[in-house]
PDB file of C-alpha atoms in Angstrom:
ATOM      1  CA  PRO A  25      15.531  -8.729 -18.191  1.00 76.00           C
ATOM      2  CA  PRO A  26      13.216 -10.193 -16.305  1.00 78.00           C
ATOM      3  CA  TYR A  27      11.791  -7.809 -14.054  1.00 73.00           C
ATOM      4  CA  SER A  28      14.188  -8.934 -10.324  1.00 76.00           C
ATOM      5  CA  GLU A  29      16.871  -7.609 -12.698  1.00 88.00           C
ATOM      6  CA  THR A  30      15.186  -4.568 -13.762  1.00 92.00           C
ATOM      7  CA  ALA A  31      11.996  -3.704 -12.212  1.00 92.00           C
ATOM      8  CA  ILE A  32      12.444  -4.499  -8.218  1.00 92.00           C
ATOM      9  CA  PRO A  33      16.289  -2.743  -8.017  1.00 93.00           C
ATOM     10  CA  ALA A  34      15.088   0.447  -9.820  1.00 94.00           C
ATOM     11  CA  LEU A  35      11.774   1.111  -7.658  1.00 94.00           C
ATOM     12  CA  GLU A  36      14.557   0.078  -4.660  1.00 94.00           C
ATOM     13  CA  ARG A  37      16.766   2.601  -5.469  1.00 95.00           C
ATOM     14  CA  ARG A  38      14.377   5.017  -5.846  1.00 95.00           C
ATOM     15  CA  LEU A  39      12.987   4.325  -2.750  1.00 95.00           C
ATOM     16  CA  ARG A  40      16.257   4.765  -1.123  1.00 95.00           C
ATOM     17  CA  HIS A  41      16.777   8.224  -3.457  1.00 96.00           C
ATOM     18  CA  LEU A  42      13.241   9.797  -1.773  1.00 95.00           C
ATOM     19  CA  HIS A  43      14.391   8.519   1.396  1.00 96.00           C
ATOM     20  CA  ASP A  44      18.223  10.419   1.325  1.00 96.00           C
ATOM     21  CA  ASP A  45      15.810  13.817   0.163  1.00 95.00           C
ATOM     22  CA  HIS A  46      12.943  13.315   2.355  1.00 94.00           C
ATOM     23  CA  PRO A  47      15.005  11.816   5.358  1.00 94.00           C
ATOM     24  CA  ASP A  48      11.902  13.022   7.628  1.00 92.00           C
ATOM     25  CA  ASP A  49       8.692  11.867   5.475  1.00 93.00           C
ATOM     26  CA  ALA A  50       7.344   8.884   5.942  1.00 93.00           C
ATOM     27  CA  LEU A  51       7.640   6.902   2.174  1.00 94.00           C
ATOM     28  CA  VAL A  52       3.927   5.330   1.401  1.00 95.00           C
ATOM     29  CA  LEU A  53       4.673   2.594  -1.578  1.00 95.00           C
ATOM     30  CA  SER A  54       1.424   2.987  -3.090  1.00 95.00           C
ATOM     31  CA  CYS A  55       0.834  -0.758  -5.263  1.00 96.00           C
ATOM     32  CA  HIS A  56      -2.538  -1.302  -7.571  1.00 96.00           C
ATOM     33  CA  SER A  57      -3.372  -4.980  -8.684  1.00 95.00           C
ATOM     34  CA  GLN A  58       0.212  -6.327 -10.396  1.00 92.00           C
ATOM     35  CA  GLY A  59       2.378  -3.405  -9.314  1.00 93.00           C
ATOM     36  CA  ALA A  60       1.296  -5.149  -5.282  1.00 93.00           C
ATOM     37  CA  VAL A  61       3.267  -7.885  -6.894  1.00 91.00           C
ATOM     38  CA  LEU A  62       6.304  -5.985  -7.977  1.00 92.00           C
ATOM     39  CA  GLY A  63       5.840  -3.706  -4.235  1.00 94.00           C
ATOM     40  CA  PHE A  64       5.228  -7.341  -1.949  1.00 93.00           C
ATOM     41  CA  PRO A  65       9.297  -7.916  -2.851  1.00 92.00           C
ATOM     42  CA  VAL A  66      10.420  -4.149  -2.854  1.00 94.00           C
ATOM     43  CA  LEU A  67       9.950  -3.107   0.313  1.00 93.00           C
ATOM     44  CA  ARG A  68      10.468  -7.052   2.127  1.00 92.00           C
ATOM     45  CA  ARG A  69      14.395  -5.942   0.476  1.00 93.00           C
ATOM     46  CA  VAL A  70      14.499  -2.499   2.033  1.00 94.00           C
ATOM     47  CA  LEU A  71      13.474  -3.595   4.899  1.00 93.00           C
ATOM     48  CA  ASP A  72      15.616  -6.140   5.207  1.00 93.00           C
ATOM     49  CA  ASN A  73      18.399  -4.147   3.562  1.00 93.00           C
ATOM     50  CA  GLY A  74      18.315  -1.275   6.355  1.00 92.00           C
ATOM     51  CA  GLU A  75      18.557   1.457   3.873  1.00 89.00           C
ATOM     52  CA  VAL A  76      15.947   3.380   5.061  1.00 94.00           C
ATOM     53  CA  PRO A  77      14.690   3.203   7.571  1.00 94.00           C
ATOM     54  CA  ARG A  78      11.779   1.497   8.447  1.00 94.00           C
ATOM     55  CA  GLU A  79       9.616   3.898  10.421  1.00 93.00           C
ATOM     56  CA  ASN A  80      10.084   6.302   7.356  1.00 94.00           C
ATOM     57  CA  LEU A  81       8.005   2.548   4.839  1.00 95.00           C
ATOM     58  CA  ARG A  82       4.702   1.968   4.757  1.00 96.00           C
ATOM     59  CA  PHE A  83       2.154   0.132   1.955  1.00 96.00           C
ATOM     60  CA  LEU A  84      -1.003   0.776   0.683  1.00 97.00           C
ATOM     61  CA  ALA A  85      -2.328  -1.839  -1.721  1.00 96.00           C
ATOM     62  CA  TYR A  86      -4.803  -2.701  -3.149  1.00 97.00           C
ATOM     63  CA  GLY A  87      -7.493  -4.681  -5.415  1.00 95.00           C
ATOM     64  CA  ASN A  88      -4.102  -7.008  -5.511  1.00 92.00           C
ATOM     65  CA  LEU A  89      -3.711 -10.062  -6.402  1.00 91.00           C
ATOM     66  CA  LEU A  90      -0.642 -11.385  -3.872  1.00 91.00           C
ATOM     67  CA  ALA A  91      -3.322 -13.780  -1.276  1.00 88.00           C
ATOM     68  CA  ALA A  92      -5.746 -15.642  -3.507  1.00 85.00           C
ATOM     69  CA  HIS A  93      -3.900 -15.659  -6.856  1.00 90.00           C
ATOM     70  CA  TYR A  94       0.026 -15.996  -6.133  1.00 90.00           C
ATOM     71  CA  GLN A  95      -0.187 -17.892  -2.635  1.00 87.00           C
ATOM     72  CA  ARG A  96      -1.490 -21.199  -5.513  1.00 88.00           C
ATOM     73  CA  LEU A  97       1.080 -20.040  -8.579  1.00 91.00           C
ATOM     74  CA  PHE A  98       4.174 -19.203  -6.763  1.00 89.00           C
ATOM     75  CA  PRO A  99       3.210 -20.910  -3.243  1.00 86.00           C
ATOM     76  CA  GLU A 100       6.929 -21.045  -1.648  1.00 85.00           C
ATOM     77  CA  GLN A 101       7.429 -16.746  -2.349  1.00 85.00           C
ATOM     78  CA  PHE A 102       3.763 -15.993  -1.030  1.00 86.00           C
ATOM     79  CA  ASP A 103       3.144 -18.284   1.736  1.00 86.00           C
ATOM     80  CA  ASP A 104       1.491 -16.145   4.795  1.00 88.00           C
ATOM     81  CA  ASP A 105       4.576 -16.249   6.500  1.00 90.00           C
ATOM     82  CA  GLN A 106       6.091 -14.869   3.278  1.00 87.00           C
ATOM     83  CA  LEU A 107       3.860 -12.499   3.590  1.00 87.00           C
ATOM     84  CA  LEU A 108       3.244 -11.118   6.868  1.00 90.00           C
ATOM     85  CA  ALA A 109       7.208 -10.571   6.722  1.00 89.00           C
ATOM     86  CA  VAL A 110       6.291  -8.045   6.306  1.00 89.00           C
ATOM     87  CA  GLU A 111       3.970  -6.973   9.058  1.00 91.00           C
ATOM     88  CA  ARG A 112       6.793  -8.507  11.068  1.00 93.00           C
ATOM     89  CA  ALA A 113       8.502  -6.568  10.270  1.00 92.00           C
ATOM     90  CA  ASN A 114       7.394  -3.361   9.862  1.00 93.00           C
ATOM     91  CA  PRO A 115       4.248  -3.505  11.665  1.00 94.00           C
ATOM     92  CA  GLY A 116       1.075  -1.325  11.393  1.00 92.00           C
ATOM     93  CA  ARG A 117       2.266   0.211   7.850  1.00 94.00           C
ATOM     94  CA  TRP A 118       0.794  -2.367   5.264  1.00 95.00           C
ATOM     95  CA  ILE A 119      -2.533  -1.827   4.818  1.00 97.00           C
ATOM     96  CA  GLN A 120      -4.680  -3.435   2.152  1.00 96.00           C
ATOM     97  CA  LEU A 121      -7.798  -2.869   0.978  1.00 97.00           C
ATOM     98  CA  PHE A 122     -10.172  -4.487  -1.645  1.00 96.00           C
ATOM     99  CA  ARG A 123     -13.534  -4.617  -3.267  1.00 94.00           C
ATOM    100  CA  GLU A 124     -16.153  -7.369  -2.801  1.00 92.00           C
ATOM    101  CA  THR A 125     -16.684  -5.587  -7.123  1.00 93.00           C
ATOM    102  CA  ASP A 126     -12.963  -6.779  -7.127  1.00 94.00           C
ATOM    103  CA  PRO A 127     -13.185 -10.539  -8.611  1.00 92.00           C
ATOM    104  CA  LEU A 128      -9.336  -9.599  -9.168  1.00 92.00           C
ATOM    105  CA  GLY A 129      -8.959  -8.069  -5.020  1.00 91.00           C
ATOM    106  CA  HIS A 130      -8.696 -10.124  -2.145  1.00 92.00           C
ATOM    107  CA  PRO A 131      -8.128 -10.261   1.736  1.00 93.00           C
ATOM    108  CA  ILE A 132      -5.391 -11.196   3.398  1.00 92.00           C
ATOM    109  CA  PRO A 133      -7.592 -12.681   6.190  1.00 88.00           C
ATOM    110  CA  GLY A 134      -4.011 -12.396   7.934  1.00 89.00           C
ATOM    111  CA  LEU A 135      -3.271  -8.498   8.290  1.00 92.00           C
ATOM    112  CA  GLY A 136      -6.545  -8.561  10.233  1.00 92.00           C
ATOM    113  CA  ASP A 137      -8.427  -5.123  10.907  1.00 94.00           C
ATOM    114  CA  ASN A 138      -5.531  -3.599   8.376  1.00 95.00           C
ATOM    115  CA  SER A 139      -7.117  -6.415   5.144  1.00 96.00           C
ATOM    116  CA  ARG A 140     -10.080  -4.276   4.399  1.00 97.00           C
ATOM    117  CA  GLN A 141     -12.749  -3.448   2.828  1.00 96.00           C
ATOM    118  CA  ALA A 142     -12.897  -0.212  -0.560  1.00 96.00           C
ATOM    119  CA  SER A 143     -16.634   0.951  -0.749  1.00 93.00           C
ATOM    120  CA  HIS A 144     -17.856  -0.760  -4.529  1.00 89.00           C
ATOM    121  CA  GLU A 145     -19.980   3.033  -5.267  1.00 86.00           C
ATOM    122  CA  PRO A 146     -18.805   5.858  -7.470  1.00 82.00           C
ATOM    123  CA  PRO A 147     -19.110   9.059  -6.994  1.00 78.00           C
ATOM    124  CA  ARG A 148     -20.883  11.738  -9.015  1.00 78.00           C
ATOM    125  CA  ALA A 149     -20.923  11.040 -12.584  1.00 75.00           C
ATOM    126  CA  VAL A 150     -19.456   7.891 -12.445  1.00 78.00           C
ATOM    127  CA  GLY A 151     -21.795   5.546 -14.150  1.00 76.00           C
ATOM    128  CA  HIS A 152     -20.644   1.764 -12.853  1.00 83.00           C
ATOM    129  CA  VAL A 153     -19.996   0.203 -10.286  1.00 87.00           C
ATOM    130  CA  LEU A 154     -16.403   0.204  -9.237  1.00 89.00           C
ATOM    131  CA  THR A 155     -14.814  -2.960  -9.839  1.00 91.00           C
ATOM    132  CA  HIS A 156     -10.762  -3.812  -9.846  1.00 93.00           C
ATOM    133  CA  ALA A 157     -10.434  -0.318 -11.397  1.00 91.00           C
ATOM    134  CA  ASN A 158     -10.590   3.521  -9.569  1.00 90.00           C
ATOM    135  CA  TYR A 159      -9.717   2.462  -6.214  1.00 93.00           C
ATOM    136  CA  SER A 160      -8.555   6.478  -5.104  1.00 91.00           C
ATOM    137  CA  TYR A 161     -12.882   6.470  -5.913  1.00 89.00           C
ATOM    138  CA  SER A 162     -13.164   5.524  -2.639  1.00 91.00           C
ATOM    139  CA  PRO A 163     -13.386   7.753   0.373  1.00 92.00           C
ATOM    140  CA  GLU A 164     -11.314   4.295   2.885  1.00 95.00           C
ATOM    141  CA  PHE A 165      -8.620   4.591  -0.185  1.00 94.00           C
ATOM    142  CA  GLN A 166      -7.194   8.542   1.325  1.00 92.00           C
ATOM    143  CA  ALA A 167      -7.592   7.069   4.437  1.00 94.00           C
ATOM    144  CA  ALA A 168      -5.311   5.042   4.464  1.00 95.00           C
ATOM    145  CA  LEU A 169      -4.015   7.769   2.715  1.00 93.00           C
ATOM    146  CA  ASN A 170      -4.218   9.832   5.530  1.00 93.00           C
ATOM    147  CA  GLU A 171      -3.325   6.977   7.935  1.00 94.00           C
ATOM    148  CA  LEU A 172      -0.306   5.887   6.186  1.00 94.00           C
ATOM    149  CA  GLY A 173       1.303   8.993   5.193  1.00 89.00           C
ATOM    150  CA  GLY A 174       0.080  11.360   8.455  1.00 77.00           C
ATOM    151  CA  GLY A 175       3.953  12.236  10.047  1.00 43.00           C
ATOM    152  CA  ASP A 176       5.309  10.911  13.289  1.00 39.00           C
ATOM    153  CA  GLY A 177       6.349   7.386  12.673  1.00 36.00           C
ATOM    154  CA  THR A 178       4.276   5.771  14.752  1.00 42.00           C
ATOM    155  CA  PRO A 179       1.841   3.077  13.155  1.00 42.00           C
ATOM    156  CA  GLY A 180      -1.777   4.093  12.756  1.00 41.00           C
ATOM    157  CA  ASP A 181      -4.918   2.345  14.755  1.00 36.00           C
ATOM    158  CA  GLY A 182      -5.456  -0.280  11.993  1.00 34.00           C
ATOM    159  CA  GLY A 183      -9.633   0.828  12.789  1.00 33.00           C
ATOM    160  CA  ALA A 184      -9.840   4.122  11.068  1.00 35.00           C
ATOM    161  CA  GLN A 185     -12.060   4.131   8.452  1.00 34.00           C
ATOM    162  CA  GLY A 186     -14.631   6.723   5.403  1.00 34.00           C
ATOM    163  CA  ALA A 187     -13.797   9.967   4.575  1.00 33.00           C
ATOM    164  CA  GLU A 188     -13.978  11.150   7.539  1.00 37.00           C
ATOM    165  CA  GLN A 189     -11.038  10.389   9.149  1.00 35.00           C
ATOM    166  CA  THR A 190      -8.421  12.856  10.215  1.00 38.00           C
ATOM    167  CA  ASP A 191      -4.596  11.686  10.803  1.00 39.00           C
ATOM    168  CA  THR A 192      -3.603   8.842  13.922  1.00 41.00           C
ATOM    169  CA  LEU A 193      -0.050   9.456  12.857  1.00 41.00           C
ATOM    170  CA  GLY A 194       0.163  13.506  14.262  1.00 44.00           C
ATOM    171  CA  ASP A 195       0.365  16.835  12.262  1.00 48.00           C
ATOM    172  CA  PRO A 196       2.580  16.630   9.527  1.00 44.00           C
ATOM    173  CA  PRO A 197       6.277  17.760   9.442  1.00 43.00           C
ATOM    174  CA  SER A 198       7.138  21.209   8.168  1.00 43.00           C
ATOM    175  CA  GLY A 199       6.398  21.260   4.878  1.00 42.00           C
ATOM    176  CA  TRP A 200       4.814  17.468   3.974  1.00 42.00           C
ATOM    177  CA  LYS A 201       2.403  18.323   0.989  1.00 42.00           C
ATOM    178  CA  ARG A 202      -0.967  16.226   0.702  1.00 44.00           C
ATOM    179  CA  PHE A 203      -0.680  15.702  -3.393  1.00 41.00           C
ATOM    180  CA  TRP A 204      -3.372  13.229  -3.384  1.00 42.00           C
ATOM    181  CA  LEU A 205      -5.925  14.749  -1.524  1.00 43.00           C
ATOM    182  CA  ARG A 206      -9.842  15.542  -3.284  1.00 41.00           C
ATOM    183  CA  VAL A 207     -11.745  18.914  -3.075  1.00 40.00           C
ATOM    184  CA  SER A 208     -14.980  18.423  -1.625  1.00 42.00           C
ATOM    185  CA  GLY A 209     -18.055  18.644  -4.048  1.00 43.00           C
ATOM    186  CA  SER A 210     -14.970  17.465  -7.623  1.00 41.00           C
TER     187      SER A 210
END
């Protein structure tokens, strides 16, 4: 069966269940490459049906094919108006990362400052320039997670960049686990 009948409803249910189990927490739907092609309609549907409050939903897409590729292949589903409908429905809660060295991931101009360039310099012990994979190695990835997952439900300032980024959404709620944090020097 096509993804529209399997993966998309399953991911919608997962977001709903996560919200039911953690109603006060931000949910960051993190999607790389083709995953953003699934995550995007899921987020649109969840925002439209209101089963998860808008203020709890965040979208982090990186190395995605939405604008540069899917807009050309499926313009009726991924034109600028369709892409920006998520941003209009949930302002400031979508951050999109791209690299100049990524042949597949490109900026989404309509997102303005929330379409951000990630560094391509590898961390220590990685011997190649970063391209389409390993966005999580970039400090901008961690900064975006911090910004989106901050906790008080208001959008971030959209201008934070780099590893020194502190939360722009306030202190995290009680019991918050930042499982994605890397230990410096590792």
